[in-house]
PDB file of C-alpha atoms in Angstrom:
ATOM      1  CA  UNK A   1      82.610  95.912 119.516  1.00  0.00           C
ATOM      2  CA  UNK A   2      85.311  94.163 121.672  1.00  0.00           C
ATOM      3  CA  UNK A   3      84.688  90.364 121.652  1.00  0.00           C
ATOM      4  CA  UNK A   4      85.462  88.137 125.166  1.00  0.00           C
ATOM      5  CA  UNK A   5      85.653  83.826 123.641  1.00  0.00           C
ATOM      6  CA  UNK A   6      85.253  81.952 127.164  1.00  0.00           C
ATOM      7  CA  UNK A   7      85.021  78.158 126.907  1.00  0.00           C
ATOM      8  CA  UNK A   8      83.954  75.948 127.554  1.00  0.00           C
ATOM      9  CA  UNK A   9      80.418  77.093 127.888  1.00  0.00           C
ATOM     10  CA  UNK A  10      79.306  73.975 130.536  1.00  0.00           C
ATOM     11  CA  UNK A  11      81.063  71.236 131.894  1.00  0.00           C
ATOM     12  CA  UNK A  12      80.017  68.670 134.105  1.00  0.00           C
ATOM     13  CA  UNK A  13      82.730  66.132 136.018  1.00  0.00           C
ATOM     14  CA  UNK A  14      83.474  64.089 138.961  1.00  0.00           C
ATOM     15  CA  UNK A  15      84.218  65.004 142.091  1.00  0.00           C
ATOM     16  CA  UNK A  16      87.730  65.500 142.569  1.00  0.00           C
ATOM     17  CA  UNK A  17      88.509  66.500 138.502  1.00  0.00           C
ATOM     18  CA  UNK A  18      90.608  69.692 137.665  1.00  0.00           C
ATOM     19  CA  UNK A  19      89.043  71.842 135.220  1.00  0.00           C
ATOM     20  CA  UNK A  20      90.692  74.814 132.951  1.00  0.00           C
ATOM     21  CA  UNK A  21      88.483  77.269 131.332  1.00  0.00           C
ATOM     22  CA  UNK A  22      89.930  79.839 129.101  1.00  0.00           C
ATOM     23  CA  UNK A  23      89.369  83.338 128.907  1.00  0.00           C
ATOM     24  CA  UNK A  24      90.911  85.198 125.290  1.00  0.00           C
ATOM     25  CA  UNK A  25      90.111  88.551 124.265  1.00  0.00           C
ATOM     26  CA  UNK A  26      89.980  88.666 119.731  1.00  0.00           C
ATOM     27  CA  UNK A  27      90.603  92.265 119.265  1.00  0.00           C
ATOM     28  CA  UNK A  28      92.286  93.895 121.651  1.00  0.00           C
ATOM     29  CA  UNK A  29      94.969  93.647 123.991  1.00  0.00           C
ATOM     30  CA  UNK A  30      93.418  93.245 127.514  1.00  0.00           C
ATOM     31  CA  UNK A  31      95.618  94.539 130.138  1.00  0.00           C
ATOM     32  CA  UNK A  32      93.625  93.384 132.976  1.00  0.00           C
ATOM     33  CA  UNK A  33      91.552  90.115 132.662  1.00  0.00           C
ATOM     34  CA  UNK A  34      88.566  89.532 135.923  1.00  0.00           C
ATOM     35  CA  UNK A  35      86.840  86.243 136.954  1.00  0.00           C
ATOM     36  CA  UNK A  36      83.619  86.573 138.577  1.00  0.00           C
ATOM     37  CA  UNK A  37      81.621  83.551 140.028  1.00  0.00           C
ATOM     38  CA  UNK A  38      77.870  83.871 140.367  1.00  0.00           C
ATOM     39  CA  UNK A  39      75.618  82.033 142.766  1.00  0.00           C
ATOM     40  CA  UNK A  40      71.887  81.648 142.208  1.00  0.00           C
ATOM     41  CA  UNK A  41      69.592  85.241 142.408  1.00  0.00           C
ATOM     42  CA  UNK A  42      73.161  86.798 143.062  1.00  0.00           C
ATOM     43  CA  UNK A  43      75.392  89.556 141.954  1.00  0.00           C
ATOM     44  CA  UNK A  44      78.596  88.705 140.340  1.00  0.00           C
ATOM     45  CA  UNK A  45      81.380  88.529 142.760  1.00  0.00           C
ATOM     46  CA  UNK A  46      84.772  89.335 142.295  1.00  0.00           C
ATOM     47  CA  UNK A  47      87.012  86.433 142.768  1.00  0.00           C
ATOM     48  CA  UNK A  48      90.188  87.496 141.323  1.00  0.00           C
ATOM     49  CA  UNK A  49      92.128  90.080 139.204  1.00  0.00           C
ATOM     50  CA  UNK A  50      95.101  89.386 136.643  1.00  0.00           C
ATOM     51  CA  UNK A  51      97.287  91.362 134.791  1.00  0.00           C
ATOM     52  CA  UNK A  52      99.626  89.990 132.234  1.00  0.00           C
ATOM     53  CA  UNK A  53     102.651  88.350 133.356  1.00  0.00           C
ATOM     54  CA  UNK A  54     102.042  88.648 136.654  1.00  0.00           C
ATOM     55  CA  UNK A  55     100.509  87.106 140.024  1.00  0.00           C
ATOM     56  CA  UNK A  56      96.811  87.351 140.245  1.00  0.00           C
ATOM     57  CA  UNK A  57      95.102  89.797 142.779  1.00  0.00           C
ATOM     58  CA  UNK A  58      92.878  87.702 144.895  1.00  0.00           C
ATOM     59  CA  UNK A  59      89.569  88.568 146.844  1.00  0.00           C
ATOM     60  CA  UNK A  60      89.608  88.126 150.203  1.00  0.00           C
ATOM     61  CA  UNK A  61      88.142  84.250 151.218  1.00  0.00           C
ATOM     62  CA  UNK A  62      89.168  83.273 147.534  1.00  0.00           C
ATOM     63  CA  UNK A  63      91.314  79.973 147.876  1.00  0.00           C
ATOM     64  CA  UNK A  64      94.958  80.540 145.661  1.00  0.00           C
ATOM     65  CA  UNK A  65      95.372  77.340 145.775  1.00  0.00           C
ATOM     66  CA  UNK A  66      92.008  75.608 145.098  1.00  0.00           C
ATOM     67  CA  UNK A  67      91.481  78.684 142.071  1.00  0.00           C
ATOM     68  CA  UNK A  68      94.392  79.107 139.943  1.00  0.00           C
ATOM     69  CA  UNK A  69      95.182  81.943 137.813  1.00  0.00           C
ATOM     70  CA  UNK A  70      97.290  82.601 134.730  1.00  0.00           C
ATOM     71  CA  UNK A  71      97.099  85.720 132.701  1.00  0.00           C
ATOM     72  CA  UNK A  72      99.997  84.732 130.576  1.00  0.00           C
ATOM     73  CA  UNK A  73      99.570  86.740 127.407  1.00  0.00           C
ATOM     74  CA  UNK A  74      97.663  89.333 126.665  1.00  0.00           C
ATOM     75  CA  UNK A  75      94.833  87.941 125.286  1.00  0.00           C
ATOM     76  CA  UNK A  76      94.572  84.744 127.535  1.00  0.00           C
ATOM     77  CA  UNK A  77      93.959  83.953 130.736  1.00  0.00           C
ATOM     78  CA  UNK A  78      93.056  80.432 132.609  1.00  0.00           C
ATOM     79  CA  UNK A  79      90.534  79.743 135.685  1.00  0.00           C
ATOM     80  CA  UNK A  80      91.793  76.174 136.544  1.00  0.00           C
ATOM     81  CA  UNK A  81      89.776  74.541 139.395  1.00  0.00           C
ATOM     82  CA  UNK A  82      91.531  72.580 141.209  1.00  0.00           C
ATOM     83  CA  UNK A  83      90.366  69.240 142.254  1.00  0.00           C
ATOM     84  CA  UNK A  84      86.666  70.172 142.423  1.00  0.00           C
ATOM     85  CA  UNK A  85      84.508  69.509 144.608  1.00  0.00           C
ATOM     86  CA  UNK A  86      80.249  69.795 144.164  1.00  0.00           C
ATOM     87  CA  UNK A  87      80.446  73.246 146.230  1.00  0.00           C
ATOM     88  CA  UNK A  88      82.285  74.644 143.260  1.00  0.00           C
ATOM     89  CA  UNK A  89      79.279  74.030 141.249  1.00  0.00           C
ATOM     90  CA  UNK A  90      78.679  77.663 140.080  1.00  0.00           C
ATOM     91  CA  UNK A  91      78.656  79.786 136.932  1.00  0.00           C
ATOM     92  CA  UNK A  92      81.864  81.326 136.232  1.00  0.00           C
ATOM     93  CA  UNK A  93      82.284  84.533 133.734  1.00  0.00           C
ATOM     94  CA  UNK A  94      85.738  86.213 132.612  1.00  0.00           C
ATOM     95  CA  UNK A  95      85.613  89.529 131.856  1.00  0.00           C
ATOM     96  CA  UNK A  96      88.762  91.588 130.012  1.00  0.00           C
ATOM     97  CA  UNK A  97      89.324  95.466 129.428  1.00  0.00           C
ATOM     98  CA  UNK A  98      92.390  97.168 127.940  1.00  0.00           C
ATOM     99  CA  UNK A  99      92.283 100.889 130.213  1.00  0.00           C
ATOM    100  CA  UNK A 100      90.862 101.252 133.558  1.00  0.00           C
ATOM    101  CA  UNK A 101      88.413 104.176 131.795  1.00  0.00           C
ATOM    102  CA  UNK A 102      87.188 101.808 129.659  1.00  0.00           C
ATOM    103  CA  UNK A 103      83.923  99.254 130.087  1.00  0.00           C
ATOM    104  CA  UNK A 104      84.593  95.296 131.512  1.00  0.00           C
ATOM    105  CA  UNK A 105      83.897  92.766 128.155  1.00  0.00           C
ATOM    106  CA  UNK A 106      82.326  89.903 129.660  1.00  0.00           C
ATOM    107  CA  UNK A 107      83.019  86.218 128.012  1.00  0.00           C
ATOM    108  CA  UNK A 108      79.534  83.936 127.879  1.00  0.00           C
ATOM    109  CA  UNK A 109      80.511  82.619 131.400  1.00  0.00           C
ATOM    110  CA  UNK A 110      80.905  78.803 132.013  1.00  0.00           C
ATOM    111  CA  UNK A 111      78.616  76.250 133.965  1.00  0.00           C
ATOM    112  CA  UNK A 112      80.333  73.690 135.934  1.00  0.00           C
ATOM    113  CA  UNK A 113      78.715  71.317 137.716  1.00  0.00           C
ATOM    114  CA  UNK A 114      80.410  68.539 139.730  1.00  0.00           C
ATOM    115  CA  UNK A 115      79.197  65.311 140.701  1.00  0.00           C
TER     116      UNK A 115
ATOM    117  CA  UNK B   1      81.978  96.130 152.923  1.00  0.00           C
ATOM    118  CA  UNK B   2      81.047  97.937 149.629  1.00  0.00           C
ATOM    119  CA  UNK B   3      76.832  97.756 148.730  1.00  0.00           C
ATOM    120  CA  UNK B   4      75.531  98.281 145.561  1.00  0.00           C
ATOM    121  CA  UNK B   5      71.703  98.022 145.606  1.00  0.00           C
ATOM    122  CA  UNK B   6      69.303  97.921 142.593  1.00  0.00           C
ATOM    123  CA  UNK B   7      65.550  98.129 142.560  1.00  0.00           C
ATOM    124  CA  UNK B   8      63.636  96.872 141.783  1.00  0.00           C
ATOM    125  CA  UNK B   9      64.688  93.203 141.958  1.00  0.00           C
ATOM    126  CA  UNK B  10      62.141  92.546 138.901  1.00  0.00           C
ATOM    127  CA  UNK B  11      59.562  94.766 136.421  1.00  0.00           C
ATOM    128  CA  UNK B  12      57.250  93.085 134.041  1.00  0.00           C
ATOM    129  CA  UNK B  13      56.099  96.060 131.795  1.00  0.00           C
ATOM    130  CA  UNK B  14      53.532  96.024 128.523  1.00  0.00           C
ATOM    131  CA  UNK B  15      55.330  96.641 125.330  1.00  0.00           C
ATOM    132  CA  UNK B  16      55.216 100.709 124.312  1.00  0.00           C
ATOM    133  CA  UNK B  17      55.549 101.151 128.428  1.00  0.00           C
ATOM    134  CA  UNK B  18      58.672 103.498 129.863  1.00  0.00           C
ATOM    135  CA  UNK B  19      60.309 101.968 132.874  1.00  0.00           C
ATOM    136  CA  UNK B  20      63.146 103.169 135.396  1.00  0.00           C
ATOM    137  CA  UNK B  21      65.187 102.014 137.630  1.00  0.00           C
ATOM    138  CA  UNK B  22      67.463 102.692 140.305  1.00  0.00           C
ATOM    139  CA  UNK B  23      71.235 101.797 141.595  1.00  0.00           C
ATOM    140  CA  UNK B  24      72.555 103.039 144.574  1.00  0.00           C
ATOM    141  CA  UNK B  25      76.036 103.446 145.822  1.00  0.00           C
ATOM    142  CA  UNK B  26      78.560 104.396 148.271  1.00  0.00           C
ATOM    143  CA  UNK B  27      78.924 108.164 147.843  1.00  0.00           C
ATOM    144  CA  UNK B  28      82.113 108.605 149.204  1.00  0.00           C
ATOM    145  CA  UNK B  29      86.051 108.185 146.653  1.00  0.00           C
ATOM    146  CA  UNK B  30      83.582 108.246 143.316  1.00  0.00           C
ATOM    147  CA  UNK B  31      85.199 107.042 140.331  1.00  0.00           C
ATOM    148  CA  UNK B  32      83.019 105.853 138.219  1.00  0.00           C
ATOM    149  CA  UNK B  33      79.661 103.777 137.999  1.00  0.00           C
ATOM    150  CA  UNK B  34      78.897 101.344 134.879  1.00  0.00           C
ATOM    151  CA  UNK B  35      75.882 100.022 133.493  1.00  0.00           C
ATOM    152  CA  UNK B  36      75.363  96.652 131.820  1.00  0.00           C
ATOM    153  CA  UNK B  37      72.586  94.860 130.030  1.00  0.00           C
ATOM    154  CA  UNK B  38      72.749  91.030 130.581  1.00  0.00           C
ATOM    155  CA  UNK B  39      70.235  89.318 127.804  1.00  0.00           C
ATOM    156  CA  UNK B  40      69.363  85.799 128.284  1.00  0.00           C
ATOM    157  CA  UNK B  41      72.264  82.924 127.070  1.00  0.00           C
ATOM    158  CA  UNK B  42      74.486  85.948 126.331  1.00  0.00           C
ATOM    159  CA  UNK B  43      77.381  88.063 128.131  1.00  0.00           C
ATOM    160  CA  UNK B  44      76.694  91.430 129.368  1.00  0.00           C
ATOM    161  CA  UNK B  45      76.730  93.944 127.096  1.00  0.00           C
ATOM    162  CA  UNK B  46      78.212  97.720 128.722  1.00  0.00           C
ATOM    163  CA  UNK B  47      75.868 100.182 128.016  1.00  0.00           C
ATOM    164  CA  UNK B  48      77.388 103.270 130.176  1.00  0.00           C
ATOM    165  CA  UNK B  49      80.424 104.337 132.273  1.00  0.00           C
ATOM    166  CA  UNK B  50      79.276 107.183 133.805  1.00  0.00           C
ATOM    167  CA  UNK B  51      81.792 109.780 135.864  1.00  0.00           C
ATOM    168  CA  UNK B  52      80.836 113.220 136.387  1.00  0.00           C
ATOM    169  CA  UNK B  53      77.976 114.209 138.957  1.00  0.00           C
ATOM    170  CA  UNK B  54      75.094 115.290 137.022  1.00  0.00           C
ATOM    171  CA  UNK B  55      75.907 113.259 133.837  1.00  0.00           C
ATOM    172  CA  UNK B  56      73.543 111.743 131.462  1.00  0.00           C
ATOM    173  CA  UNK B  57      74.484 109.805 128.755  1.00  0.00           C
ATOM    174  CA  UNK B  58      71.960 108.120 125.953  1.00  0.00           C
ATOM    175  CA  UNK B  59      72.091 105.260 123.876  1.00  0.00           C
ATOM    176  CA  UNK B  60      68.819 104.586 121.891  1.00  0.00           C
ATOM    177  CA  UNK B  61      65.737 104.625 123.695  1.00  0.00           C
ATOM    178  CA  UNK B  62      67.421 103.890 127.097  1.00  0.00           C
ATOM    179  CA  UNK B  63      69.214 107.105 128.859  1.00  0.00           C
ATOM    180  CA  UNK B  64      71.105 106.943 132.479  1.00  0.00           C
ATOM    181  CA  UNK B  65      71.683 109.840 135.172  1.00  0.00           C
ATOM    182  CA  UNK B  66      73.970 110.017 138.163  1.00  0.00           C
ATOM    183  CA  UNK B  67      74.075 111.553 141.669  1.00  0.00           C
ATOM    184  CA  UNK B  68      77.709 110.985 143.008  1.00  0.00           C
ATOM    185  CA  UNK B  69      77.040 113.263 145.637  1.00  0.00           C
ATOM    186  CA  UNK B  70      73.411 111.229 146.824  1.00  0.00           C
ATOM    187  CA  UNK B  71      74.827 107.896 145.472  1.00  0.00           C
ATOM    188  CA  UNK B  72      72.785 106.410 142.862  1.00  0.00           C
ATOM    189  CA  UNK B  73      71.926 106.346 139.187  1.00  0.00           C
ATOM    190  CA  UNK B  74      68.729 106.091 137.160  1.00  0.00           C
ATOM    191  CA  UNK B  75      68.500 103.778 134.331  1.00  0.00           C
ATOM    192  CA  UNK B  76      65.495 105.059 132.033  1.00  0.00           C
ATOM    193  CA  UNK B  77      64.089 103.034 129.161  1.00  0.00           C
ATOM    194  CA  UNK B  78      62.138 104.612 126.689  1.00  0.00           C
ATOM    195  CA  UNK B  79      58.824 102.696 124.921  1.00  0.00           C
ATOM    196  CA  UNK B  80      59.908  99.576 126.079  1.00  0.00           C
ATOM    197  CA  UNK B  81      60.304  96.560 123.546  1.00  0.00           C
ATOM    198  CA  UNK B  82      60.332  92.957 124.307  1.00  0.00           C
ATOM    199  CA  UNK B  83      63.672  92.923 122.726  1.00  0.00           C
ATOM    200  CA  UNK B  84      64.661  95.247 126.062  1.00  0.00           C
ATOM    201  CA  UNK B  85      64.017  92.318 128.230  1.00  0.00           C
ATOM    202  CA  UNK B  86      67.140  91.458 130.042  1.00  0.00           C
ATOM    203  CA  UNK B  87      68.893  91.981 133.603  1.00  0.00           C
ATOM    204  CA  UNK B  88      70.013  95.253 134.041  1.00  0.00           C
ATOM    205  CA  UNK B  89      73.390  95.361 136.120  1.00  0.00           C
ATOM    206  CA  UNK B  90      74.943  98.299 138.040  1.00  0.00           C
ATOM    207  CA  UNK B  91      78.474  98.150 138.688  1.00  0.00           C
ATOM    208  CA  UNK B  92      80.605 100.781 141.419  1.00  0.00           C
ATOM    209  CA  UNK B  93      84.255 101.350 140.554  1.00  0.00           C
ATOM    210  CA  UNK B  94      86.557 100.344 143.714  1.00  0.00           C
ATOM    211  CA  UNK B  95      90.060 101.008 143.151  1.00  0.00           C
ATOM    212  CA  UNK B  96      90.523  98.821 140.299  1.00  0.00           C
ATOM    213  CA  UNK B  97      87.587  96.597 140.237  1.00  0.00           C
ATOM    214  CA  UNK B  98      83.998  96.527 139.676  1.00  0.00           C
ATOM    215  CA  UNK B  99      81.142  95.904 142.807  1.00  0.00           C
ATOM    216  CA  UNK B 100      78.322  94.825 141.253  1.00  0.00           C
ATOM    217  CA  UNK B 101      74.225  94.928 142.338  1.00  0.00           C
ATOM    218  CA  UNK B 102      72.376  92.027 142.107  1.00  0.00           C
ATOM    219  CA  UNK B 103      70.653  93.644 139.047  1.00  0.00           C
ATOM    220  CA  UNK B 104      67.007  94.483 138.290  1.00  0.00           C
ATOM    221  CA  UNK B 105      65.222  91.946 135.859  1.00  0.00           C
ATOM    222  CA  UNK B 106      63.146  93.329 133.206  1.00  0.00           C
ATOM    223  CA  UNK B 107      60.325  91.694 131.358  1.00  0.00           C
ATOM    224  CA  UNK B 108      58.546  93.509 128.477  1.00  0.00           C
ATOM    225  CA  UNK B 109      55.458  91.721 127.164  1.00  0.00           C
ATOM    226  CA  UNK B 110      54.121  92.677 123.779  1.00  0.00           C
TER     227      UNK B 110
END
């Protein structure tokens, strides 16, 4: 089946560190690429859509600035957060799909926890 | 705002047991409703994209059905196995995205 790499799979920094984590899909071409955040006991929630080569879709109450995007090929896209604080502790999960018919292929998610 | 509910929030069930559960859904500009199964230290896995009212689609021992018209969908597991534990996650298509439920937990205990 269709394989999502995410890494890295945890990371833990200080207060005020930018972070990247990277999204690829192996085997097939993902059109649209989703980030999710999850907080404790809670659904995923939607924080942002990409498509390749172009801007990210953002959820509404989803800082631009503070969660950048880039959905530059298409097999990669990058979650970079910005200067984190410890309120963007939280486990983050890509997910990537090629048509809109088909299923969401999640990535392992990532654990970041700031200090 | 868009709600997805699933119940229940957790099941513990004895090994050889069949369980169910439920999703429900706004019933109103249906596309389509997906199913995952989200094992411990792994990504979820999709196990359905369901579309038509009335469908039921089967994979193994576990089988789904949908209401579009009611808004929900039953998740149905089959002689459960311990191997089956895992959180079971709904997911409503909107537009272009995916609203998830909180998921139901399942526990199977041999």
């Amino acid at each position: 089946g269709a394989v999502v790499s995410q890494h890295p799979s945890r990371v833990i920094c200080k207060s005020g560190t930018s972070v990247k984590i990277e999204c690829r899909s192996l085997d097939f071409q993902a059109t649209t690429m989703f980030w999710y955040r999850q907080f404790p006991k809670q659904s995923l929630m939607l924080m942002a859509t990409s498509n390749e080569g172009s801007k990210a879709t953002y959820e509404q109450g989803v800082e631009k600035d503070k969660f950048l995007i880039n959905h530059a090929s298409l097999t990669l896209s990058t979650l970079t957060v910005t200067s984190a604080h410890p309120e963007d502790s939280s486990f983050y999960i890509c997910s990537a799909r090629d048509w809109v018919d088909q299923p969401q292929h999640f990535g392992d998610g990532t654990r970041l926890s700031i200090l | 705002i868009l709600n997805v509910e699933q119940s229940p929030q957790s099941l513990h069930v004895q090994e050889g047991d069949s369980t169910n559960f439920t999703c429900s859904f706004p019933s109103s500009n249906f596309y389509a409703l997906h199913w995952y199964r989200w094992e411990t230290a792994k990504s979820p896995e999709a196990l359905f994209v369901m579309t038509l009212n009335g469908d039921e689609k089967k994979k193994g021992r576990i089988s789904a059905t949908l209401n579009t018209k009611e808004g929900y969908s039953y998740l149905y597991i089959k002689g459960s196995q311990p191997e089956d534990s895992a959180t079971y996650l709904c997911a409503f298509m909107y537009g272009n995205k995916l609203v998830f439920g909180a998921g139901t937990i399942l526990r199977v205990k041999s």
